[in-house]
Coordinates of C-alpha atoms in Angstrom, one line a residue:
M1 CA -24.9 -3.8 -12.4
G2 CA -21.5 -2.2 -11.6
A3 CA -23.0 -0.3 -8.6
I4 CA -24.5 -3.5 -7.2
V5 CA -21.2 -5.4 -7.3
A6 CA -19.2 -2.4 -6.0
K7 CA -21.5 -2.0 -3.1
A8 CA -20.8 -5.6 -2.1
A9 CA -17.1 -5.2 -2.6
F10 CA -16.5 -2.0 -0.7
L11 CA -17.1 -2.2 3.1
P12 CA -14.8 0.4 4.8
P13 CA -14.4 -0.3 8.5
P14 CA -14.2 2.5 11.1
C15 CA -10.8 4.2 10.8
G16 CA -8.3 2.5 13.0
Y17 CA -5.4 5.0 13.0
Q18 CA -4.6 8.7 13.3
N19 CA -2.7 11.3 11.3
E20 CA 0.5 10.7 13.3
D21 CA 0.5 7.0 12.1
V22 CA 0.9 8.1 8.5
T23 CA 4.4 8.3 6.9
S24 CA 3.3 10.4 3.9
W25 CA 0.3 11.8 2.2
V26 CA 0.0 11.0 -1.6
R27 CA -2.2 12.8 -4.0
T28 CA -3.8 10.9 -6.9
T29 CA -4.2 12.1 -10.4
S30 CA -7.9 12.7 -9.7
G31 CA -7.2 14.9 -6.6
E32 CA -7.9 12.5 -3.7
V33 CA -5.4 12.4 -0.8
V34 CA -4.2 8.9 0.3
P35 CA -2.3 8.0 3.4
L36 CA 0.9 5.9 3.1
K37 CA 2.4 4.0 6.0
L38 CA 5.9 2.6 5.5
V39 CA 6.8 -0.4 7.7
S40 CA 10.5 -1.1 7.7
P41 CA 12.7 -3.8 9.4
A42 CA 15.1 -2.9 12.1
A43 CA 18.4 -1.4 10.9
A44 CA 16.9 -1.0 7.4
S45 CA 19.0 0.6 4.6
L46 CA 18.5 4.3 4.5
D47 CA 19.1 4.3 0.8
P48 CA 15.8 3.6 -1.1
S49 CA 17.8 2.6 -4.2
Q50 CA 19.2 -0.3 -2.2
S51 CA 15.9 -1.3 -0.5
W52 CA 13.2 -3.8 -1.4
F53 CA 9.6 -2.9 -1.1
L54 CA 6.3 -4.8 -0.9
L55 CA 3.3 -2.7 -2.0
W56 CA 0.4 -4.0 0.0
S57 CA -3.3 -3.7 -1.2
H58 CA -5.6 -4.8 1.6
G59 CA -9.0 -6.5 1.6
N60 CA -12.4 -4.9 1.6
A61 CA -13.3 -4.6 5.3
E62 CA -9.9 -3.4 6.3
D63 CA -7.8 -0.2 6.4
L64 CA -4.1 0.1 6.6
S65 CA -4.1 -0.2 10.4
S66 CA -5.5 -3.8 10.0
S67 CA -2.3 -5.0 8.4
R68 CA 0.3 -3.1 10.5
H69 CA 1.3 -6.0 12.7
L70 CA 1.4 -8.5 9.9
A71 CA 3.4 -6.0 7.8
Q72 CA 6.0 -5.7 10.6
V73 CA 6.4 -9.5 10.5
F74 CA 6.9 -9.4 6.7
A75 CA 9.4 -6.4 7.1
D76 CA 11.5 -8.1 9.8
E77 CA 11.5 -11.6 8.3
L78 CA 11.9 -10.7 4.6
R79 CA 14.1 -7.6 5.2
L80 CA 12.0 -5.3 3.1
T81 CA 9.8 -2.2 3.6
V82 CA 6.1 -2.8 3.4
A83 CA 4.1 0.1 1.9
L84 CA 0.6 0.2 3.3
Y85 CA -2.0 2.5 1.8
D86 CA -5.8 3.0 1.8
Y87 CA -8.3 3.3 -1.0
C88 CA -10.5 6.3 -1.5
G89 CA -13.1 6.4 1.3
Y90 CA -11.1 4.1 3.5
G91 CA -9.5 5.2 6.8
L92 CA -8.3 8.8 6.4
A93 CA -8.2 8.7 2.6
T94 CA -10.5 11.3 1.0
G95 CA -13.1 10.5 -1.7
K96 CA -15.6 7.6 -2.1
P97 CA -14.9 3.9 -2.5
R98 CA -15.0 2.9 -6.2
E99 CA -13.1 0.7 -8.5
D100 CA -11.2 3.5 -10.3
G101 CA -10.3 4.8 -6.9
L102 CA -8.4 1.6 -6.3
Y103 CA -6.3 2.2 -9.3
S104 CA -5.2 5.8 -8.5
Y105 CA -3.2 4.8 -5.4
A106 CA -0.7 2.4 -6.6
L107 CA 0.8 3.7 -9.9
T108 CA 1.2 7.4 -11.0
L109 CA 3.9 8.3 -13.4
Q110 CA 1.8 11.3 -13.0
N111 CA 2.0 13.8 -15.9
V112 CA 3.8 11.4 -18.2
L113 CA 2.5 7.9 -17.6
K114 CA -1.2 8.8 -17.3
R115 CA -1.0 9.6 -21.0
H116 CA 0.0 6.0 -21.7
C117 CA -2.4 4.0 -19.6
E118 CA -5.8 4.3 -18.0
C119 CA -4.8 3.5 -14.4
R120 CA -6.2 5.9 -11.8
S121 CA -5.4 4.4 -8.4
I122 CA -2.8 1.9 -7.1
D123 CA -0.8 4.4 -9.1
A124 CA 0.0 7.2 -6.8
V125 CA 1.7 5.2 -4.1
L126 CA 4.0 3.4 -6.5
Q127 CA 4.9 6.7 -8.1
H128 CA 5.7 8.1 -4.7
L129 CA 8.1 5.2 -4.0
L130 CA 9.8 5.7 -7.4
D131 CA 10.0 9.4 -7.0
N132 CA 11.8 8.8 -3.7
G133 CA 14.5 6.5 -5.1
A134 CA 12.9 3.0 -5.1
K135 CA 13.8 0.8 -8.1
L136 CA 10.9 -0.8 -10.0
D137 CA 12.7 -4.2 -10.1
H138 CA 13.0 -4.0 -6.3
I139 CA 9.3 -3.9 -5.8
F140 CA 6.8 -6.7 -5.1
L141 CA 3.1 -6.4 -5.2
Y142 CA 0.7 -8.0 -2.7
G143 CA -3.1 -8.0 -3.1
K144 CA -5.6 -9.7 -0.9
S145 CA -9.3 -10.2 -1.8
V146 CA -10.6 -7.0 -3.4
G147 CA -6.9 -5.8 -3.2
S148 CA -6.2 -8.2 -6.0
V149 CA -8.1 -5.9 -8.3
P150 CA -5.7 -2.9 -8.2
T151 CA -2.7 -5.3 -7.9
V152 CA -3.5 -7.1 -11.1
R153 CA -4.4 -3.9 -12.9
L154 CA -1.1 -2.3 -11.9
A155 CA 1.0 -5.4 -12.7
M156 CA -0.5 -5.9 -16.1
N157 CA 0.4 -2.4 -17.2
R158 CA 3.7 -1.7 -15.7
K159 CA 6.1 -3.3 -18.1
F160 CA 4.3 -2.0 -21.2
A161 CA 4.0 1.5 -19.7
V162 CA 7.6 1.8 -18.9
R163 CA 8.6 0.7 -22.4
S164 CA 6.3 3.2 -23.9
V165 CA 7.6 6.0 -21.8
V166 CA 11.2 5.2 -22.3
C167 CA 10.8 5.2 -26.0
A168 CA 9.1 8.6 -25.9
C169 CA 11.1 10.3 -23.1
A170 CA 14.7 9.3 -23.1
Q171 CA 15.4 11.5 -20.0
L172 CA 13.4 9.2 -17.7
R173 CA 15.5 7.1 -15.3
F174 CA 13.7 3.8 -16.2
L175 CA 15.2 1.1 -18.4
S176 CA 13.0 -0.8 -20.8
S177 CA 14.0 -4.0 -18.9
S178 CA 12.6 -2.7 -15.6
V179 CA 9.8 -4.8 -14.4
L180 CA 8.1 -5.5 -11.1
Q181 CA 10.0 -8.3 -9.2
G182 CA 6.9 -10.4 -8.4
V183 CA 3.2 -10.4 -7.6
V184 CA 1.4 -12.2 -4.7
L185 CA -2.4 -12.6 -4.8
V186 CA -4.2 -14.0 -1.7
S187 CA -7.8 -15.0 -1.8
A188 CA -8.2 -13.2 -5.1
L189 CA -11.4 -12.9 -7.1
A190 CA -11.7 -13.9 -10.7
S191 CA -14.2 -11.1 -11.2
G192 CA -16.7 -9.2 -9.0
A193 CA -19.6 -10.7 -11.0
R194 CA -18.5 -14.3 -10.1
V195 CA -18.5 -13.4 -6.4
V196 CA -22.1 -11.9 -6.5
F197 CA -23.4 -14.4 -9.1
P198 CA -21.5 -17.7 -8.4
N199 CA -22.9 -19.6 -11.3
S200 CA -21.9 -16.9 -13.8
N201 CA -19.3 -17.7 -16.4
S202 CA -20.1 -14.8 -18.7
S203 CA -17.1 -12.9 -20.1
V204 CA -19.3 -9.9 -20.5
L205 CA -20.3 -9.8 -16.8
D206 CA -16.7 -10.5 -15.8
R207 CA -15.8 -7.1 -17.1
V208 CA -18.3 -5.2 -15.0
F209 CA -16.2 -5.0 -11.8
G210 CA -12.8 -6.3 -10.9
P211 CA -12.1 -8.1 -14.2
N212 CA -9.0 -10.0 -12.9
L213 CA -9.7 -13.0 -15.2
S214 CA -9.5 -10.9 -18.3
R215 CA -6.4 -9.0 -17.1
V216 CA -4.2 -11.5 -15.3
C217 CA -2.9 -13.1 -18.5
R218 CA -1.2 -9.8 -19.2
V219 CA 0.8 -9.9 -16.0
Q220 CA 4.4 -10.7 -17.0
S221 CA 6.0 -10.8 -13.6
P222 CA 6.4 -14.0 -11.6
L223 CA 3.1 -14.7 -9.9
L224 CA 2.2 -16.5 -6.6
I225 CA -1.4 -17.2 -5.9
L226 CA -2.7 -18.5 -2.5
H227 CA -6.2 -19.4 -1.6
G228 CA -7.9 -21.3 1.2
T229 CA -9.8 -24.4 0.2
D230 CA -12.7 -23.6 2.5
D231 CA -13.1 -19.9 1.6
T232 CA -16.8 -19.0 1.9
V233 CA -16.5 -15.5 0.7
I234 CA -14.5 -15.9 -2.6
P235 CA -14.4 -19.7 -3.3
C236 CA -11.0 -21.3 -4.1
H237 CA -12.0 -21.9 -7.8
H238 CA -11.5 -18.2 -8.4
S239 CA -7.8 -18.6 -7.9
R240 CA -7.7 -21.8 -9.9
L241 CA -9.3 -20.0 -12.8
L242 CA -6.7 -17.2 -12.6
A243 CA -3.8 -19.6 -12.4
K244 CA -5.0 -21.6 -15.4
R245 CA -5.6 -18.4 -17.4
V246 CA -2.0 -17.3 -16.8
A247 CA -0.5 -20.7 -17.3
D248 CA -2.3 -21.2 -20.6
E249 CA -1.2 -17.8 -21.9
R250 CA 2.4 -18.3 -20.9
N251 CA 2.5 -21.8 -22.3
S252 CA 1.1 -20.6 -25.6
K253 CA 4.0 -18.1 -25.8
K254 CA 6.6 -20.5 -24.5
D255 CA 7.1 -18.1 -21.6
N256 CA 8.8 -19.7 -18.6
C257 CA 8.0 -17.0 -16.1
A258 CA 6.7 -18.6 -13.0
V259 CA 3.1 -18.9 -12.0
V260 CA 2.5 -20.9 -8.8
L261 CA -0.8 -21.7 -7.1
H262 CA -0.9 -23.1 -3.6
T263 CA -4.2 -24.0 -1.9
I264 CA -4.2 -24.1 1.9
E265 CA -6.3 -26.9 3.1
G266 CA -9.1 -25.8 5.5
A267 CA -8.4 -22.1 5.3
D268 CA -11.3 -19.7 5.0
H269 CA -11.2 -16.1 3.7
N270 CA -10.5 -14.4 7.0
D271 CA -8.3 -16.8 8.8
I272 CA -5.7 -17.7 6.1
E273 CA -3.3 -15.1 7.6
S274 CA -3.9 -16.1 11.2
T275 CA -4.9 -19.7 11.9
Y276 CA -2.9 -20.8 8.8
F277 CA -0.2 -18.2 9.2
Q278 CA 2.9 -20.4 9.0
L279 CA 2.0 -22.2 5.8
Y280 CA 0.7 -18.9 4.3
F281 CA 3.9 -17.1 5.3
D282 CA 6.3 -19.8 4.2
F283 CA 4.9 -19.8 0.7
I284 CA 5.3 -16.1 0.4
K285 CA 8.7 -16.1 2.1
N286 CA 10.1 -18.7 -0.4
F287 CA 8.6 -16.8 -3.4
I288 CA 10.1 -13.5 -2.4
S289 CA 13.4 -14.8 -1.0
Q290 CA 14.2 -16.6 -4.3
R291 CA 13.7 -13.4 -6.2
K292 CA 15.8 -11.2 -3.9
C293 CA 19.0 -13.2 -4.6

């Protein structure tokens, strides 16, 4: 079952960039090498400890080159650095596409953190940023489509992992209060099973691939969810399910941390960032700008 869903989810396009387009090469805990492209605004701060970052996880039929122009708009307008990376088997990244390959890229507190959580992929890129001076509370996450899977997986673990490591290893630079500044999900899936089998509402099948629905309630950062009402790839009700799950969880705990769902009327899966750009971007700009103050 997992192989069927994964085959539908992973559709790497022909590589759209070259070695010279890559800022850094990042090695995951499982040995794959992942390209990282940093897109910065003009006259950006040269001090990473004073900079803001957006860690960008792209959709299934994209590589990091697909988002370069959009990332530059985000960088210039929001005054932050966008970190673009590829999953295993995408672009110039080594390895084969798979769900655990998604996790390796965005997190790695390599030798320490891997003992405290099971992440294997979105990990390495985040660790690279932290190792080079970025602050955890100056980082936003962005995940579109299948990119919502590593984004949610990383976001749900980050606060707990840091607390665990701080308690065990006082020499680490993190504070227990450090937490990702915010999470943006665009055209997210509730689970891979619900994409392949639209009538499924089985919690067991939800855990087969991309189990965002069972994980998202553990995200403790502010959360913005955007989805087109006419999405024919991942229907809009996926994001409604995610938003409701988070809201119910936070309400039960009297947690006032924001979760905001905006549906964009008429937008489909692949035109939400183009045809509906202004509305899409304004929602994200407002969300991020409020949290950079």
